[in-house]
PDB file of C-alpha atoms in Angstrom:
ATOM      1  CA  UNK A   1      11.282 -73.976 -35.070  1.00 60.00           C
ATOM      2  CA  UNK A   2      14.841 -73.254 -36.038  1.00 71.00           C
ATOM      3  CA  UNK A   3      15.860 -72.442 -32.602  1.00 62.00           C
ATOM      4  CA  UNK A   4      14.655 -75.529 -31.228  1.00 67.00           C
ATOM      5  CA  UNK A   5      16.484 -77.686 -33.699  1.00 73.00           C
ATOM      6  CA  UNK A   6      19.539 -75.577 -32.915  1.00 65.00           C
ATOM      7  CA  UNK A   7      19.154 -76.022 -29.222  1.00 62.00           C
ATOM      8  CA  UNK A   8      18.746 -79.632 -29.356  1.00 68.00           C
ATOM      9  CA  UNK A   9      21.958 -80.136 -31.448  1.00 67.00           C
ATOM     10  CA  UNK A  10      23.979 -78.113 -28.913  1.00 66.00           C
ATOM     11  CA  UNK A  11      22.612 -80.222 -26.168  1.00 60.00           C
ATOM     12  CA  UNK A  12      23.572 -83.449 -28.042  1.00 71.00           C
ATOM     13  CA  UNK A  13      27.272 -81.818 -28.660  1.00 58.00           C
ATOM     14  CA  UNK A  14      27.235 -81.050 -24.694  1.00 66.00           C
ATOM     15  CA  UNK A  15      26.253 -84.609 -23.811  1.00 62.00           C
ATOM     16  CA  UNK A  16      28.707 -86.013 -26.214  1.00 60.00           C
ATOM     17  CA  UNK A  17      31.685 -84.091 -24.784  1.00 53.00           C
ATOM     18  CA  UNK A  18      30.618 -84.683 -21.259  1.00 54.00           C
ATOM     19  CA  UNK A  19      30.816 -88.385 -21.920  1.00 58.00           C
ATOM     20  CA  UNK A  20      34.276 -88.092 -23.728  1.00 56.00           C
ATOM     21  CA  UNK A  21      35.573 -85.910 -20.649  1.00 52.00           C
ATOM     22  CA  UNK A  22      34.011 -88.173 -17.947  1.00 52.00           C
ATOM     23  CA  UNK A  23      35.870 -91.232 -20.048  1.00 59.00           C
ATOM     24  CA  UNK A  24      39.093 -89.342 -20.182  1.00 55.00           C
ATOM     25  CA  UNK A  25      39.489 -88.492 -16.537  1.00 55.00           C
ATOM     26  CA  UNK A  26      37.947 -91.751 -15.522  1.00 58.00           C
ATOM     27  CA  UNK A  27      34.870 -89.878 -13.783  1.00 58.00           C
ATOM     28  CA  UNK A  28      31.657 -91.672 -13.028  1.00 59.00           C
ATOM     29  CA  UNK A  29      28.195 -90.704 -12.189  1.00 55.00           C
ATOM     30  CA  UNK A  30      27.588 -91.234  -8.451  1.00 56.00           C
ATOM     31  CA  UNK A  31      24.671 -93.459  -8.141  1.00 55.00           C
ATOM     32  CA  UNK A  32      22.618 -93.161  -5.175  1.00 52.00           C
ATOM     33  CA  UNK A  33      22.482 -96.685  -3.715  1.00 54.00           C
ATOM     34  CA  UNK A  34      20.499 -97.935  -0.468  1.00 61.00           C
ATOM     35  CA  UNK A  35      22.958 -98.282   2.100  1.00 62.00           C
ATOM     36  CA  UNK A  36      22.824-101.986   3.589  1.00 66.00           C
ATOM     37  CA  UNK A  37      23.017-100.601   7.339  1.00 62.00           C
ATOM     38  CA  UNK A  38      19.602 -99.163   6.784  1.00 67.00           C
ATOM     39  CA  UNK A  39      18.264-102.607   6.866  1.00 74.00           C
ATOM     40  CA  UNK A  40      20.054-103.901   9.652  1.00 75.00           C
ATOM     41  CA  UNK A  41      17.882-102.433  12.466  1.00 85.00           C
ATOM     42  CA  UNK A  42      14.074-102.682  12.520  1.00 90.00           C
ATOM     43  CA  UNK A  43      12.558 -99.256  12.908  1.00 91.00           C
ATOM     44  CA  UNK A  44      11.108-100.135  16.333  1.00 93.00           C
ATOM     45  CA  UNK A  45      14.636-101.007  17.898  1.00 94.00           C
ATOM     46  CA  UNK A  46      16.040 -98.111  15.800  1.00 94.00           C
ATOM     47  CA  UNK A  47      13.620 -95.753  17.815  1.00 95.00           C
ATOM     48  CA  UNK A  48      14.374 -97.349  21.009  1.00 97.00           C
ATOM     49  CA  UNK A  49      18.391 -97.283  20.406  1.00 96.00           C
ATOM     50  CA  UNK A  50      17.627 -93.480  19.233  1.00 97.00           C
ATOM     51  CA  UNK A  51      16.289 -92.319  22.603  1.00 97.00           C
ATOM     52  CA  UNK A  52      19.023 -94.346  24.507  1.00 98.00           C
ATOM     53  CA  UNK A  53      21.728 -93.029  22.617  1.00 98.00           C
ATOM     54  CA  UNK A  54      20.567 -89.471  23.100  1.00 97.00           C
ATOM     55  CA  UNK A  55      19.895 -90.341  26.944  1.00 97.00           C
ATOM     56  CA  UNK A  56      23.775 -91.320  27.264  1.00 97.00           C
ATOM     57  CA  UNK A  57      25.429 -88.788  24.846  1.00 97.00           C
ATOM     58  CA  UNK A  58      23.203 -85.846  25.636  1.00 95.00           C
ATOM     59  CA  UNK A  59      21.677 -86.278  29.063  1.00 96.00           C
ATOM     60  CA  UNK A  60      24.427 -87.920  30.615  1.00 97.00           C
ATOM     61  CA  UNK A  61      26.815 -85.518  28.924  1.00 97.00           C
ATOM     62  CA  UNK A  62      28.942 -88.328  27.517  1.00 97.00           C
ATOM     63  CA  UNK A  63      29.831 -85.937  24.638  1.00 97.00           C
ATOM     64  CA  UNK A  64      32.410 -84.370  26.992  1.00 97.00           C
ATOM     65  CA  UNK A  65      34.281 -87.370  27.562  1.00 97.00           C
ATOM     66  CA  UNK A  66      36.872 -87.439  24.669  1.00 96.00           C
ATOM     67  CA  UNK A  67      37.576 -90.931  25.099  1.00 95.00           C
ATOM     68  CA  UNK A  68      33.883 -92.074  24.990  1.00 96.00           C
ATOM     69  CA  UNK A  69      33.876 -94.034  21.306  1.00 96.00           C
ATOM     70  CA  UNK A  70      31.006 -95.593  19.402  1.00 97.00           C
ATOM     71  CA  UNK A  71      32.514 -98.866  20.844  1.00 97.00           C
ATOM     72  CA  UNK A  72      31.897 -97.927  24.354  1.00 97.00           C
ATOM     73  CA  UNK A  73      28.660 -96.566  23.550  1.00 97.00           C
ATOM     74  CA  UNK A  74      27.498 -99.987  21.974  1.00 97.00           C
ATOM     75  CA  UNK A  75      28.767-101.750  25.242  1.00 98.00           C
ATOM     76  CA  UNK A  76      27.061 -99.455  27.491  1.00 97.00           C
ATOM     77  CA  UNK A  77      23.843-100.260  25.331  1.00 97.00           C
ATOM     78  CA  UNK A  78      24.457-103.960  24.907  1.00 97.00           C
ATOM     79  CA  UNK A  79      24.544-103.671  21.259  1.00 96.00           C
ATOM     80  CA  UNK A  80      27.232-103.295  18.435  1.00 95.00           C
ATOM     81  CA  UNK A  81      28.820-100.772  16.701  1.00 95.00           C
ATOM     82  CA  UNK A  82      27.023-101.344  13.403  1.00 94.00           C
ATOM     83  CA  UNK A  83      23.810-100.912  15.158  1.00 95.00           C
ATOM     84  CA  UNK A  84      25.152 -97.640  16.610  1.00 96.00           C
ATOM     85  CA  UNK A  85      26.217 -96.289  13.226  1.00 95.00           C
ATOM     86  CA  UNK A  86      23.110 -97.532  11.688  1.00 95.00           C
ATOM     87  CA  UNK A  87      20.947 -95.533  13.968  1.00 96.00           C
ATOM     88  CA  UNK A  88      23.130 -92.606  14.103  1.00 96.00           C
ATOM     89  CA  UNK A  89      23.241 -92.090  10.288  1.00 95.00           C
ATOM     90  CA  UNK A  90      19.424 -92.880   9.748  1.00 95.00           C
ATOM     91  CA  UNK A  91      17.896 -91.107  12.491  1.00 95.00           C
ATOM     92  CA  UNK A  92      20.529 -88.238  13.060  1.00 96.00           C
ATOM     93  CA  UNK A  93      21.573 -88.006   9.018  1.00 96.00           C
ATOM     94  CA  UNK A  94      25.350 -87.808  10.256  1.00 96.00           C
ATOM     95  CA  UNK A  95      28.194 -90.197  11.375  1.00 96.00           C
ATOM     96  CA  UNK A  96      28.895 -90.731  14.968  1.00 97.00           C
ATOM     97  CA  UNK A  97      31.744 -88.296  15.218  1.00 96.00           C
ATOM     98  CA  UNK A  98      29.802 -85.429  13.731  1.00 97.00           C
ATOM     99  CA  UNK A  99      26.841 -86.419  16.089  1.00 97.00           C
ATOM    100  CA  UNK A 100      29.040 -86.128  19.207  1.00 98.00           C
ATOM    101  CA  UNK A 101      30.886 -83.149  17.800  1.00 97.00           C
ATOM    102  CA  UNK A 102      27.535 -81.319  17.334  1.00 97.00           C
ATOM    103  CA  UNK A 103      26.723 -81.420  20.944  1.00 98.00           C
ATOM    104  CA  UNK A 104      30.214 -80.533  21.861  1.00 98.00           C
ATOM    105  CA  UNK A 105      30.202 -77.476  19.742  1.00 98.00           C
ATOM    106  CA  UNK A 106      26.638 -76.409  21.024  1.00 98.00           C
ATOM    107  CA  UNK A 107      28.265 -76.489  24.608  1.00 98.00           C
ATOM    108  CA  UNK A 108      31.365 -74.679  23.530  1.00 97.00           C
ATOM    109  CA  UNK A 109      29.095 -72.060  22.035  1.00 97.00           C
ATOM    110  CA  UNK A 110      27.611 -71.605  25.208  1.00 96.00           C
ATOM    111  CA  UNK A 111      30.489 -71.273  27.070  1.00 96.00           C
ATOM    112  CA  UNK A 112      32.182 -68.854  24.761  1.00 95.00           C
ATOM    113  CA  UNK A 113      29.391 -66.399  25.507  1.00 94.00           C
ATOM    114  CA  UNK A 114      29.317 -66.741  29.291  1.00 93.00           C
ATOM    115  CA  UNK A 115      31.143 -64.161  31.223  1.00 90.00           C
ATOM    116  CA  UNK A 116      32.039 -66.636  33.877  1.00 93.00           C
ATOM    117  CA  UNK A 117      34.297 -68.102  31.307  1.00 93.00           C
ATOM    118  CA  UNK A 118      35.493 -65.200  29.446  1.00 90.00           C
ATOM    119  CA  UNK A 119      39.225 -65.254  30.654  1.00 92.00           C
ATOM    120  CA  UNK A 120      39.645 -69.129  29.500  1.00 94.00           C
ATOM    121  CA  UNK A 121      41.638 -69.638  26.229  1.00 94.00           C
ATOM    122  CA  UNK A 122      40.362 -71.857  23.407  1.00 95.00           C
ATOM    123  CA  UNK A 123      42.577 -74.963  24.701  1.00 95.00           C
ATOM    124  CA  UNK A 124      40.440 -74.950  27.966  1.00 96.00           C
ATOM    125  CA  UNK A 125      37.179 -74.404  26.244  1.00 97.00           C
ATOM    126  CA  UNK A 126      37.989 -77.455  23.827  1.00 97.00           C
ATOM    127  CA  UNK A 127      38.939 -79.683  26.506  1.00 97.00           C
ATOM    128  CA  UNK A 128      36.046 -78.650  28.896  1.00 97.00           C
ATOM    129  CA  UNK A 129      33.840 -79.975  25.863  1.00 98.00           C
ATOM    130  CA  UNK A 130      35.421 -83.152  24.895  1.00 97.00           C
ATOM    131  CA  UNK A 131      37.690 -82.562  21.972  1.00 97.00           C
ATOM    132  CA  UNK A 132      41.033 -83.952  22.309  1.00 95.00           C
ATOM    133  CA  UNK A 133      42.924 -80.970  21.058  1.00 94.00           C
ATOM    134  CA  UNK A 134      42.512 -77.271  19.810  1.00 93.00           C
ATOM    135  CA  UNK A 135      42.888 -78.162  16.291  1.00 95.00           C
ATOM    136  CA  UNK A 136      39.926 -80.874  16.025  1.00 95.00           C
ATOM    137  CA  UNK A 137      37.980 -78.121  18.103  1.00 97.00           C
ATOM    138  CA  UNK A 138      38.616 -75.660  15.575  1.00 96.00           C
ATOM    139  CA  UNK A 139      37.941 -77.705  12.475  1.00 96.00           C
ATOM    140  CA  UNK A 140      34.606 -79.077  14.023  1.00 97.00           C
ATOM    141  CA  UNK A 141      33.531 -75.461  15.183  1.00 97.00           C
ATOM    142  CA  UNK A 142      34.444 -74.070  11.511  1.00 97.00           C
ATOM    143  CA  UNK A 143      32.581 -77.120  10.216  1.00 96.00           C
ATOM    144  CA  UNK A 144      29.131 -76.501  11.894  1.00 95.00           C
ATOM    145  CA  UNK A 145      29.445 -72.682  12.125  1.00 96.00           C
ATOM    146  CA  UNK A 146      31.500 -71.376   9.336  1.00 96.00           C
ATOM    147  CA  UNK A 147      33.613 -69.152  11.612  1.00 96.00           C
ATOM    148  CA  UNK A 148      36.166 -70.009  13.963  1.00 96.00           C
ATOM    149  CA  UNK A 149      35.506 -69.952  17.930  1.00 96.00           C
ATOM    150  CA  UNK A 150      37.369 -66.825  18.364  1.00 94.00           C
ATOM    151  CA  UNK A 151      35.133 -65.049  15.996  1.00 95.00           C
ATOM    152  CA  UNK A 152      32.341 -66.567  17.521  1.00 96.00           C
ATOM    153  CA  UNK A 153      33.435 -65.246  20.905  1.00 93.00           C
ATOM    154  CA  UNK A 154      34.309 -61.829  19.554  1.00 91.00           C
ATOM    155  CA  UNK A 155      30.687 -61.629  17.780  1.00 92.00           C
ATOM    156  CA  UNK A 156      28.853 -62.809  20.513  1.00 87.00           C
ATOM    157  CA  UNK A 157      30.243 -61.918  23.945  1.00 74.00           C
ATOM    158  CA  UNK A 158      28.695 -58.798  25.299  1.00 71.00           C
ATOM    159  CA  UNK A 159      31.218 -56.208  25.957  1.00 71.00           C
ATOM    160  CA  UNK A 160      31.968 -55.562  29.690  1.00 68.00           C
ATOM    161  CA  UNK A 161      30.114 -52.958  31.512  1.00 70.00           C
ATOM    162  CA  UNK A 162      31.957 -49.787  31.406  1.00 76.00           C
ATOM    163  CA  UNK A 163      33.568 -48.625  34.463  1.00 76.00           C
ATOM    164  CA  UNK A 164      31.775 -46.028  36.536  1.00 75.00           C
ATOM    165  CA  UNK A 165      33.784 -43.212  37.754  1.00 70.00           C
ATOM    166  CA  UNK A 166      33.704 -42.593  41.504  1.00 70.00           C
ATOM    167  CA  UNK A 167      31.152 -39.848  42.466  1.00 65.00           C
ATOM    168  CA  UNK A 168      32.569 -37.184  44.317  1.00 60.00           C
ATOM    169  CA  UNK A 169      30.790 -35.537  47.142  1.00 58.00           C
ATOM    170  CA  UNK A 170      29.492 -31.803  47.003  1.00 58.00           C
ATOM    171  CA  UNK A 171      32.105 -30.650  49.320  1.00 60.00           C
ATOM    172  CA  UNK A 172      34.982 -32.210  47.330  1.00 57.00           C
ATOM    173  CA  UNK A 173      34.740 -29.695  44.334  1.00 57.00           C
ATOM    174  CA  UNK A 174      37.414 -31.429  42.423  1.00 55.00           C
ATOM    175  CA  UNK A 175      40.241 -31.244  44.881  1.00 56.00           C
ATOM    176  CA  UNK A 176      42.080 -34.157  45.896  1.00 58.00           C
ATOM    177  CA  UNK A 177      41.939 -35.152  49.661  1.00 57.00           C
ATOM    178  CA  UNK A 178      45.279 -34.698  51.197  1.00 57.00           C
ATOM    179  CA  UNK A 179      46.023 -36.740  54.037  1.00 61.00           C
ATOM    180  CA  UNK A 180      47.900 -35.018  56.874  1.00 60.00           C
ATOM    181  CA  UNK A 181      51.030 -37.326  58.105  1.00 62.00           C
ATOM    182  CA  UNK A 182      51.245 -37.316  61.990  1.00 56.00           C
TER     183      UNK A 182
END
């Protein structure tokens, strides 16, 4: 019983201190509020726009176009940017930039471990997948994966096949072949 009263007292003290500290540093508790955009678009229209957005961004690979903005997407879909933003936020749980960057990063991850692209530098890869510059590429890649593109490449690219020494015929017995000059 004594412990319960002591524990209760400690909780009250901590609660009081947190109110004083929050007031002193002008800290407020963030309240979860219903975003207005969620009610802008009906669920049916949201589902239709979701499919059309995926078709343009992913299937048509518009994510690779560094100049393809939410405004251009809205124009292509015959809607406005507020609807695009609402659909991306509600259906994909991220903003438009993060949505597009997600596909860019996934494409970059594929290219980084493909032997055909092993000699490309990071700037070439970032350009191929639609980033405006290497810095944006690195920042987005790190945000999604927790490692840099270079670290990802080193960790996931299979090593080149070992070079096989030339086989010697049985009559060579380790001697070098000397050519005669005429």
